[in-house]
Short mmCIF file of C-alpha atoms and ligand atoms in Angstrom, two decimals:
data_model
loop_
_atom_site.label_atom_id
_atom_site.label_comp_id
_atom_site.label_asym_id
_atom_site.label_seq_id
_atom_site.Cartn_x
_atom_site.Cartn_y
_atom_site.Cartn_z
CA MET A 1 6.71 15.62 -2.78
CA ASN A 2 9.80 15.90 -4.67
CA ALA A 3 13.27 17.05 -3.67
CA PRO A 4 13.62 20.84 -4.24
CA ASP A 5 15.63 20.21 -7.48
CA THR A 6 12.94 17.98 -9.21
CA PRO A 7 9.77 19.81 -9.78
CA PRO A 8 6.74 17.54 -9.23
CA PRO A 9 4.81 16.34 -12.26
CA SER A 10 2.88 19.66 -13.17
CA ARG A 11 -1.08 19.38 -12.51
CA THR A 12 -1.64 22.02 -15.15
CA PRO A 13 -1.29 20.68 -18.92
CA ALA A 14 2.53 20.26 -19.39
CA VAL A 15 4.55 21.44 -22.17
CA PRO A 16 6.26 18.80 -24.05
CA GLY A 17 9.39 17.53 -22.33
CA ALA A 18 7.70 17.60 -18.93
CA SER A 19 10.18 15.83 -16.38
CA PHE A 20 9.85 13.83 -13.25
CA ASP A 21 12.79 13.58 -10.96
CA GLY A 22 14.86 15.19 -13.59
CA VAL A 23 13.85 12.59 -16.29
CA ASP A 24 12.17 13.66 -19.51
CA LEU A 25 8.91 11.68 -19.51
CA ALA A 26 8.26 11.81 -23.21
CA ALA A 27 11.74 10.36 -23.89
CA LEU A 28 11.37 7.80 -21.21
CA ALA A 29 7.98 6.75 -22.77
CA ASP A 30 9.69 6.46 -26.26
CA ARG A 31 12.47 4.31 -24.73
CA LEU A 32 10.45 1.93 -22.63
CA GLY A 33 6.99 2.03 -24.22
CA THR A 34 3.59 2.49 -22.52
CA PRO A 35 1.67 1.74 -20.28
CA LEU A 36 4.68 2.48 -17.86
CA TYR A 37 4.92 3.11 -14.22
CA ALA A 38 7.53 5.62 -13.30
CA TYR A 39 8.55 6.09 -9.58
CA SER A 40 10.57 9.01 -8.23
CA ALA A 41 13.16 7.89 -5.72
CA SER A 42 13.73 11.39 -4.64
CA ALA A 43 10.01 11.84 -3.78
CA ILE A 44 9.95 8.48 -1.79
CA ARG A 45 13.03 9.51 0.19
CA GLN A 46 11.55 12.79 0.86
CA ARG A 47 8.45 11.08 2.59
CA ILE A 48 10.68 8.80 4.50
CA ASP A 49 12.73 11.65 5.68
CA GLY A 50 9.70 13.83 6.73
CA LEU A 51 8.37 10.89 8.72
CA GLN A 52 11.75 9.97 10.33
CA GLN A 53 12.29 13.55 11.35
CA ALA A 54 8.80 13.69 12.92
CA LEU A 55 9.54 10.54 14.97
CA HIS A 56 12.87 11.95 16.23
CA GLY A 57 13.58 10.98 19.84
CA LEU A 58 11.07 8.00 19.93
CA ASP A 59 11.91 4.41 19.77
CA ALA A 60 10.23 4.13 16.64
CA MET A 61 10.44 1.78 13.73
CA ILE A 62 8.64 2.37 10.33
CA CYS A 63 7.58 -0.98 8.73
CA TYR A 64 6.63 -0.13 5.15
CA ALA A 65 3.38 -1.90 4.01
CA VAL A 66 4.74 -4.00 1.13
CA LYS A 67 1.41 -4.58 -0.35
CA ALA A 68 1.31 -0.83 -1.44
CA ASN A 69 4.13 -1.40 -3.88
CA GLY A 70 6.33 -4.41 -3.59
CA ASN A 71 8.82 -3.84 -6.48
CA ARG A 72 12.00 -5.08 -5.52
CA ALA A 73 13.78 -1.74 -6.28
CA ILE A 74 11.26 0.02 -4.23
CA LEU A 75 11.86 -2.36 -1.34
CA GLU A 76 15.58 -2.02 -1.68
CA LEU A 77 15.23 1.76 -1.32
CA MET A 78 13.12 1.15 2.00
CA ALA A 79 15.76 -1.19 3.20
CA GLY A 80 18.69 1.30 2.52
CA ALA A 81 16.70 3.82 4.44
CA GLY A 82 16.66 1.45 7.44
CA LEU A 83 12.89 0.70 7.12
CA GLY A 84 11.23 -2.72 8.09
CA ALA A 85 8.23 -4.24 6.33
CA ASP A 86 4.70 -5.13 7.10
CA ILE A 87 3.88 -8.20 5.08
CA VAL A 88 0.68 -9.93 4.55
CA SER A 89 1.83 -13.16 2.77
CA ALA A 90 4.67 -15.61 2.39
CA GLY A 91 5.31 -13.89 -1.05
CA GLU A 92 5.55 -10.56 0.62
CA LEU A 93 7.96 -12.17 3.18
CA ARG A 94 10.41 -13.49 0.47
CA ARG A 95 10.19 -10.16 -1.39
CA ALA A 96 11.18 -8.29 1.78
CA LEU A 97 14.00 -10.74 2.78
CA GLN A 98 15.17 -10.43 -0.92
CA ALA A 99 15.41 -6.75 -0.75
CA GLY A 100 17.63 -6.99 2.24
CA ILE A 101 15.08 -6.11 5.03
CA PRO A 102 16.19 -8.03 8.17
CA PRO A 103 13.70 -10.48 9.58
CA ALA A 104 14.03 -8.51 12.84
CA ARG A 105 12.31 -5.59 11.08
CA ILE A 106 9.51 -7.52 9.64
CA VAL A 107 5.93 -7.77 11.15
CA PHE A 108 3.22 -9.93 9.76
CA SER A 109 -0.38 -8.90 9.52
CA GLY A 110 -3.55 -10.39 8.01
CA VAL A 111 -6.67 -12.49 8.95
CA GLY A 112 -5.67 -15.66 6.88
CA LYS A 113 -2.19 -16.61 7.54
CA SER A 114 -1.80 -20.39 6.56
CA GLU A 115 -0.03 -22.76 8.65
CA ASP A 116 2.81 -22.76 5.93
CA GLU A 117 3.06 -18.90 6.06
CA ILE A 118 3.20 -19.11 9.93
CA ALA A 119 5.96 -21.81 9.95
CA GLY A 120 7.97 -19.94 7.17
CA ALA A 121 7.90 -16.79 9.27
CA LEU A 122 8.81 -18.58 12.44
CA ASP A 123 11.75 -20.28 10.57
CA VAL A 124 13.31 -16.99 9.54
CA GLY A 125 12.57 -15.41 12.81
CA ILE A 126 10.33 -12.39 12.05
CA GLN A 127 10.02 -9.45 14.72
CA ARG A 128 6.40 -10.39 15.43
CA PHE A 129 3.01 -11.50 14.31
CA ASN A 130 0.10 -9.14 14.45
CA VAL A 131 -2.52 -11.79 15.40
CA GLU A 132 -6.18 -11.38 14.35
CA SER A 133 -8.02 -14.21 15.94
CA LEU A 134 -7.80 -16.77 18.73
CA ASP A 135 -7.51 -19.67 16.14
CA GLU A 136 -4.38 -17.87 14.72
CA LEU A 137 -2.97 -17.38 18.12
CA LEU A 138 -3.27 -21.17 19.00
CA ALA A 139 -2.01 -22.05 15.58
CA ILE A 140 1.25 -20.00 16.20
CA GLU A 141 1.57 -21.52 19.64
CA ARG A 142 1.39 -24.91 18.23
CA LEU A 143 3.94 -24.36 15.34
CA ALA A 144 6.37 -22.45 17.60
CA ALA A 145 6.24 -25.45 20.02
CA LEU A 146 7.03 -27.77 17.26
CA ARG A 147 10.22 -25.80 16.61
CA GLY A 148 11.02 -25.22 20.28
CA ALA A 149 10.59 -21.44 19.53
CA VAL A 150 8.96 -18.52 21.18
CA ALA A 151 7.18 -16.29 18.72
CA ARG A 152 6.52 -12.72 19.71
CA ALA A 153 2.83 -11.52 19.11
CA ALA A 154 0.78 -8.53 19.20
CA VAL A 155 -3.19 -8.58 19.28
CA ARG A 156 -4.69 -6.72 16.45
CA ILE A 157 -7.46 -4.62 18.22
CA ASN A 158 -10.53 -3.61 16.21
CA PRO A 159 -11.27 -0.31 17.95
CA ASP A 160 -14.79 0.12 16.22
CA VAL A 161 -13.74 3.39 14.91
CA ASP A 162 -15.14 4.96 11.47
CA ALA A 163 -11.90 5.74 9.51
CA LEU A 164 -14.25 8.20 7.25
CA THR A 165 -12.72 6.76 4.25
CA HIS A 166 -14.09 4.37 1.41
CA ALA A 167 -16.08 1.42 2.60
CA LYS A 168 -13.84 -0.95 0.91
CA ILE A 169 -10.77 0.47 2.56
CA SER A 170 -12.16 0.63 5.98
CA THR A 171 -10.89 -1.83 8.51
CA GLY A 172 -11.61 -0.66 11.97
CA LYS A 173 -15.21 -1.05 12.30
CA SER A 174 -16.69 -3.99 14.50
CA GLU A 175 -18.29 -5.17 11.41
CA ASN A 176 -15.06 -5.55 9.57
CA LYS A 177 -13.27 -8.87 9.50
CA PHE A 178 -9.91 -7.24 10.94
CA GLY A 179 -8.66 -7.76 14.61
CA VAL A 180 -10.68 -8.56 17.75
CA SER A 181 -12.56 -6.61 20.22
CA ILE A 182 -10.82 -5.17 23.21
CA ASP A 183 -12.88 -7.57 25.32
CA GLU A 184 -11.71 -10.55 23.54
CA ALA A 185 -8.24 -9.07 23.68
CA ARG A 186 -8.42 -8.77 27.34
CA ARG A 187 -9.19 -12.40 27.81
CA TRP A 188 -6.24 -13.25 25.63
CA PHE A 189 -4.14 -11.39 28.15
CA GLU A 190 -5.75 -13.01 31.14
CA SER A 191 -4.90 -16.38 30.00
CA ARG A 192 -1.60 -15.54 28.60
CA ALA A 193 0.17 -17.90 31.10
CA GLN A 194 -1.11 -20.60 29.02
CA LEU A 195 0.99 -19.73 26.12
CA GLN A 196 4.42 -21.30 26.42
CA HIS A 197 5.70 -20.52 22.93
CA VAL A 198 3.98 -17.07 22.06
CA ARG A 199 5.11 -14.01 24.10
CA LEU A 200 1.98 -11.91 23.75
CA ASP A 201 3.41 -8.34 24.60
CA GLY A 202 2.23 -6.20 21.82
CA LEU A 203 -0.89 -4.15 20.67
CA HIS A 204 -1.67 -3.52 17.01
CA VAL A 205 -4.18 -1.60 15.23
CA HIS A 206 -4.99 -0.51 11.64
CA ILE A 207 -8.17 1.18 10.85
CA GLY A 208 -8.03 1.78 7.28
CA SER A 209 -6.49 3.62 4.27
CA GLN A 210 -6.39 6.97 2.58
CA ILE A 211 -7.36 8.63 6.06
CA LEU A 212 -7.19 12.57 5.70
CA SER A 213 -8.45 13.56 9.09
CA LEU A 214 -6.55 13.24 12.52
CA GLU A 215 -9.86 12.54 14.28
CA PRO A 216 -10.20 8.73 13.64
CA PHE A 217 -6.44 8.28 14.40
CA ARG A 218 -6.98 10.29 17.66
CA GLN A 219 -10.03 8.29 18.75
CA THR A 220 -8.24 4.94 17.92
CA LEU A 221 -5.11 5.97 19.86
CA ALA A 222 -7.22 6.97 22.83
CA ARG A 223 -8.74 3.44 22.88
CA VAL A 224 -5.37 1.65 22.33
CA ALA A 225 -3.87 3.85 25.08
CA ALA A 226 -6.59 3.25 27.46
CA PHE A 227 -6.21 -0.56 27.05
CA TRP A 228 -2.51 -0.39 27.29
CA ARG A 229 -2.73 1.50 30.74
CA GLU A 230 -5.30 -1.17 31.87
CA LEU A 231 -2.96 -4.04 30.89
CA ARG A 232 -0.09 -2.45 32.59
CA HIS A 233 -2.09 -2.15 35.87
CA GLY A 234 -3.10 -5.69 35.42
CA GLY A 235 0.53 -6.93 35.27
CA HIS A 236 0.70 -7.31 31.61
CA PRO A 237 3.60 -5.19 30.32
CA ILE A 238 3.40 -4.03 26.68
CA ALA A 239 6.69 -3.97 24.69
CA SER A 240 5.37 -2.59 21.42
CA ILE A 241 2.42 -0.56 20.09
CA ASP A 242 1.96 -0.64 16.40
CA VAL A 243 -0.29 2.15 15.19
CA GLY A 244 -0.71 0.76 11.49
CA GLY A 245 -0.81 2.67 8.34
CA GLY A 246 -3.71 4.62 6.69
CA LEU A 247 -2.09 8.12 6.22
CA GLY A 248 -3.72 9.63 3.23
CA VAL A 249 -2.38 11.46 0.18
CA ARG A 250 -3.38 14.00 -2.24
CA TYR A 251 -5.16 12.50 -5.17
CA ARG A 252 -6.97 15.71 -6.08
CA GLU A 253 -7.19 19.33 -5.64
CA GLY A 254 -8.53 20.13 -2.37
CA GLU A 255 -7.26 17.15 -0.53
CA THR A 256 -4.88 17.86 2.28
CA PRO A 257 -2.80 14.93 3.85
CA ILE A 258 -2.28 14.95 7.45
CA ALA A 259 1.28 16.52 7.99
CA PRO A 260 3.71 13.81 9.58
CA ALA A 261 4.47 16.22 12.62
CA ASP A 262 0.80 16.39 13.45
CA TYR A 263 0.23 12.59 13.19
CA VAL A 264 3.28 11.95 15.29
CA ALA A 265 2.38 14.70 17.86
CA ALA A 266 -0.98 12.82 18.17
CA ILE A 267 0.63 9.59 18.80
CA ARG A 268 3.03 11.21 21.32
CA GLU A 269 0.11 12.74 23.15
CA ALA A 270 -1.91 9.74 23.34
CA LEU A 271 0.94 7.22 24.24
CA ALA A 272 2.65 9.65 26.68
CA GLY A 273 4.35 7.40 29.23
CA PHE A 274 4.76 4.44 26.98
CA ASP A 275 8.44 3.32 27.10
CA GLY A 276 8.24 0.46 24.68
CA ARG A 277 8.63 0.43 21.05
CA LEU A 278 6.48 2.33 18.49
CA LEU A 279 5.76 0.60 15.26
CA LEU A 280 4.19 2.38 12.04
CA GLU A 281 3.16 0.74 8.90
CA PRO A 282 2.66 3.32 6.20
CA GLY A 283 2.27 2.10 2.80
CA ARG A 284 0.41 4.53 0.62
CA TYR A 285 1.84 7.54 2.13
CA LEU A 286 5.46 6.71 1.14
CA VAL A 287 4.83 5.77 -2.30
CA ALA A 288 1.46 6.85 -3.88
CA GLU A 289 2.51 10.39 -4.96
CA ALA A 290 5.97 9.30 -6.17
CA GLY A 291 4.47 7.28 -9.12
CA VAL A 292 2.81 8.17 -12.27
CA LEU A 293 1.25 5.90 -14.91
CA LEU A 294 2.47 6.97 -18.36
CA THR A 295 0.04 6.00 -20.99
CA ARG A 296 -0.78 6.94 -24.80
CA VAL A 297 -4.11 7.70 -26.46
CA LEU A 298 -5.04 4.78 -28.62
CA ARG A 299 -7.92 6.79 -30.15
CA VAL A 300 -10.47 9.45 -29.41
CA LYS A 301 -13.99 8.03 -30.03
CA HIS A 302 -16.91 10.37 -30.48
CA GLY A 303 -19.88 8.41 -29.00
CA GLU A 304 -23.61 9.28 -29.23
CA ALA A 305 -23.57 10.96 -25.69
CA ARG A 306 -19.98 11.50 -24.94
CA ASP A 307 -16.45 11.67 -26.21
CA PHE A 308 -14.23 8.84 -25.13
CA LEU A 309 -10.39 9.05 -24.71
CA VAL A 310 -9.25 5.39 -25.19
CA LEU A 311 -5.88 4.85 -23.44
CA ASP A 312 -3.37 1.99 -23.72
CA ALA A 313 -3.64 1.66 -19.99
CA ALA A 314 -6.45 -0.21 -18.59
CA MET A 315 -8.19 -1.31 -15.27
CA ASN A 316 -5.84 -4.17 -15.28
CA ASP A 317 -2.83 -1.75 -14.94
CA LEU A 318 -4.53 0.54 -12.36
CA LEU A 319 -7.55 -0.85 -10.65
CA ARG A 320 -8.32 1.78 -8.21
CA PRO A 321 -10.68 3.82 -10.18
CA SER A 322 -12.74 0.68 -11.14
CA LEU A 323 -12.51 -0.85 -7.58
CA TYR A 324 -12.91 2.27 -5.46
CA ASP A 325 -14.31 4.76 -7.84
CA ALA A 326 -11.00 6.60 -7.03
CA TRP A 327 -10.01 9.87 -8.41
CA HIS A 328 -6.51 10.25 -10.18
CA ASP A 329 -5.46 13.30 -11.82
CA ILE A 330 -4.79 12.92 -15.46
CA VAL A 331 -2.23 15.34 -17.17
CA PRO A 332 -0.96 15.46 -20.66
CA VAL A 333 2.65 15.08 -21.16
CA SER A 334 2.82 15.89 -24.80
CA ALA A 335 -0.55 16.73 -25.97
CA GLY A 336 -1.61 19.65 -28.00
CA ALA A 337 -2.46 22.85 -26.19
CA GLY A 338 -5.80 22.97 -27.91
CA PRO A 339 -9.22 23.94 -26.26
CA GLU A 340 -10.42 22.13 -23.34
CA VAL A 341 -12.75 18.99 -24.06
CA VAL A 342 -14.82 16.89 -21.74
CA TYR A 343 -13.81 13.25 -21.90
CA ASP A 344 -14.66 9.92 -20.37
CA VAL A 345 -11.19 8.54 -20.04
CA VAL A 346 -11.30 4.69 -20.50
CA GLY A 347 -8.99 1.65 -21.18
CA PRO A 348 -9.46 -0.99 -23.72
CA VAL A 349 -10.77 -3.84 -21.44
CA CYS A 350 -14.18 -5.22 -22.21
CA GLU A 351 -15.75 -3.79 -19.02
CA THR A 352 -17.86 -0.61 -18.61
CA GLY A 353 -15.90 -0.25 -15.26
CA ASP A 354 -12.71 0.14 -17.27
CA THR A 355 -13.12 3.92 -16.58
CA PHE A 356 -10.31 6.15 -15.26
CA ALA A 357 -12.38 9.19 -15.27
CA ARG A 358 -15.90 10.54 -16.34
CA ASP A 359 -16.54 13.93 -17.56
CA ARG A 360 -12.95 14.92 -17.34
CA ARG A 361 -11.88 18.30 -18.75
CA LEU A 362 -8.70 17.84 -20.69
CA PRO A 363 -6.96 19.72 -23.53
CA ALA A 364 -8.04 18.22 -26.86
CA CYS A 365 -6.10 15.01 -27.40
CA GLY A 366 -5.24 12.95 -30.50
CA GLU A 367 -4.02 9.52 -31.23
CA GLY A 368 -0.53 8.97 -29.83
CA ASP A 369 -0.54 11.70 -27.17
CA LEU A 370 1.15 10.92 -24.05
CA LEU A 371 -0.57 11.51 -20.71
CA MET A 372 0.33 10.64 -17.18
CA ILE A 373 -2.02 9.33 -14.50
CA LEU A 374 -0.86 10.87 -11.15
CA GLY A 375 -0.86 9.26 -7.69
CA ALA A 376 -0.25 5.82 -9.17
CA GLY A 377 2.78 4.66 -6.97
CA ALA A 378 0.67 2.85 -4.38
CA TYR A 379 -1.78 0.07 -5.07
CA GLY A 380 -1.04 0.46 -8.77
CA ALA A 381 1.28 -2.12 -10.15
CA SER A 382 0.86 -4.18 -7.11
CA MET A 383 -2.85 -4.68 -7.72
CA GLY A 384 -2.14 -5.31 -11.54
CA SER A 385 -3.43 -8.32 -13.32
CA THR A 386 -3.35 -9.64 -16.94
CA TYR A 387 -7.11 -9.57 -17.22
CA ASN A 388 -8.01 -9.54 -20.99
CA SER A 389 -4.71 -11.21 -21.53
CA ARG A 390 -2.86 -8.00 -21.25
CA PRO A 391 0.68 -8.53 -20.24
CA LEU A 392 1.79 -6.65 -17.03
CA PRO A 393 3.17 -3.13 -17.67
CA ALA A 394 6.86 -2.19 -17.26
CA GLU A 395 8.14 -0.21 -14.32
CA ALA A 396 11.08 2.26 -14.13
CA LEU A 397 12.79 3.97 -11.03
CA LEU A 398 13.76 7.61 -11.72
CA ASP A 399 16.31 9.27 -9.53
CA ARG A 400 17.74 12.85 -10.20
CA GLY A 401 17.97 12.71 -13.86
CA ARG A 402 18.64 9.01 -14.37
CA TYR A 403 16.26 6.02 -14.74
CA ALA A 404 16.47 2.15 -14.18
CA LEU A 405 14.15 -0.28 -15.45
CA VAL A 406 12.98 -2.16 -12.46
CA ARG A 407 10.29 -4.47 -14.02
CA ARG A 408 10.47 -5.56 -17.69
CA ARG A 409 7.36 -5.34 -19.59
CA GLN A 410 5.75 -8.98 -19.46
CA ASN A 411 5.66 -10.87 -22.80
CA PHE A 412 3.12 -13.42 -23.94
CA GLU A 413 5.43 -16.41 -23.02
CA GLN A 414 5.72 -15.11 -19.41
CA MET A 415 1.99 -14.26 -19.21
CA THR A 416 0.93 -17.75 -20.11
CA ALA A 417 3.85 -19.62 -18.49
CA GLY A 418 2.49 -22.47 -16.36
CA GLU A 419 -0.61 -23.08 -18.42
CA GLN A 420 -0.75 -26.31 -20.37
CA PRO A 421 -3.08 -28.41 -22.46
CA ALA A 422 -5.27 -31.05 -20.58
CA ARG A 423 -3.24 -34.00 -21.79
CA GLN A 424 -2.68 -35.97 -18.68
CA TRP A 425 -5.71 -37.09 -16.88
CA GLU A 426 -5.55 -38.44 -13.31
CA THR A 427 -7.79 -39.31 -10.61
CA ALA A 428 -7.69 -37.58 -7.07
C1 LIG B 1 -2.53 -2.18 4.11
C2 LIG B 1 -2.14 -2.15 5.47
C3 LIG B 1 -1.21 -1.17 5.82
C4 LIG B 1 -0.89 0.15 4.93
O1 LIG B 1 -2.03 0.91 4.76
P1 LIG B 1 -1.77 2.34 3.86
O2 LIG B 1 -3.14 2.85 3.93
O3 LIG B 1 -1.15 1.96 2.65
O4 LIG B 1 -0.86 3.05 4.77
C5 LIG B 1 -0.79 -1.09 7.14
N1 LIG B 1 -1.00 -2.17 7.92
C6 LIG B 1 -1.86 -3.19 7.69
C7 LIG B 1 -2.07 -4.20 8.53
C8 LIG B 1 -2.38 -3.05 6.28
O5 LIG B 1 -3.22 -4.07 6.07
#
């Protein structure tokens, strides 16, 4: 995951002074405080390079899924590497544009695009809409007509494939809210002539996240390819096929991510003969393993039944363990090399669900020890909240021995900005 000259954060208990992308993590935590997200630019670039190499020779565009990590510095890194963006809100559109990603490289997904969001995307001239319902298609037609514009659109197919991942991040089964069936998509193309302001010439699919097996991708690609061939025979040329995101990463021992070369080989095979543009929307794959959450032990609590390691990070900083029962490796950065102890690793938030790990074996820890939670670069900071009135953590980008603070730690005033006493009462 790292450039050869930057050893990855060790999975074994680290000696004091463990470094990440050439930066001493203990010193960084002293400087910037904890909890602190630290991202390795080298690791992200390496993932991008690997994927771009696998795509060599194809007319392909990688549209990074902004929701995985929308920090401006991360988006600027993506922009610098020539990537586009997959957005799901007006806020993400603004972030992408602010980071210098050209509108022509932005695709807009999501089941609930509001009229304002559609209008805003039309006004800047994004590459295309990934359309999830007939109602949305008609809204785009109407709003584009008002502007005398022609929007480009892809229909998001729900292929009814089991992504073999956590139920909460599975999106391609017919019972999920995403996309439309191939039968419905066929009707859209058959009545395509009625659309004056939407050019419906793309297919889109995204079946879920953290997928570690090629099989669901193969099944999905086969269905999409069959539909594309059918449409071509029916006189409906397809200019782009967007295969979505979903590539899984290694959160724990024994998990093996799909190699980009194998993934792209499956795409090449399924879409052989397709001469339009291929779009990919990876999020997690590019950033998850490039991020760690640095956190200190507030105290060790010896309960009746178990020992608790209480950290200064909590579910509001990193929600995945609470929301998805997700596993994250936890590694001491500057803890004593004492005998191993079994802990429940928890945060200070008043929820039993505020648990990062149960029954986790770690070297004995004490107050003030620094730990890192691995695999925190995706769906970490971007899912953060201020629950329990805990200000959002700081974020730093590391790059070959240097670091930049890319999000200041939120303070109380910023956290409560916008709230006001109920002084002025009005009637609606
Ligand atoms: C979330 C999302 C992605 C990115 O998913 P990853 O699993 O992070 O790669 C891509 N496309 C769409 C439509 C999404 O909603």
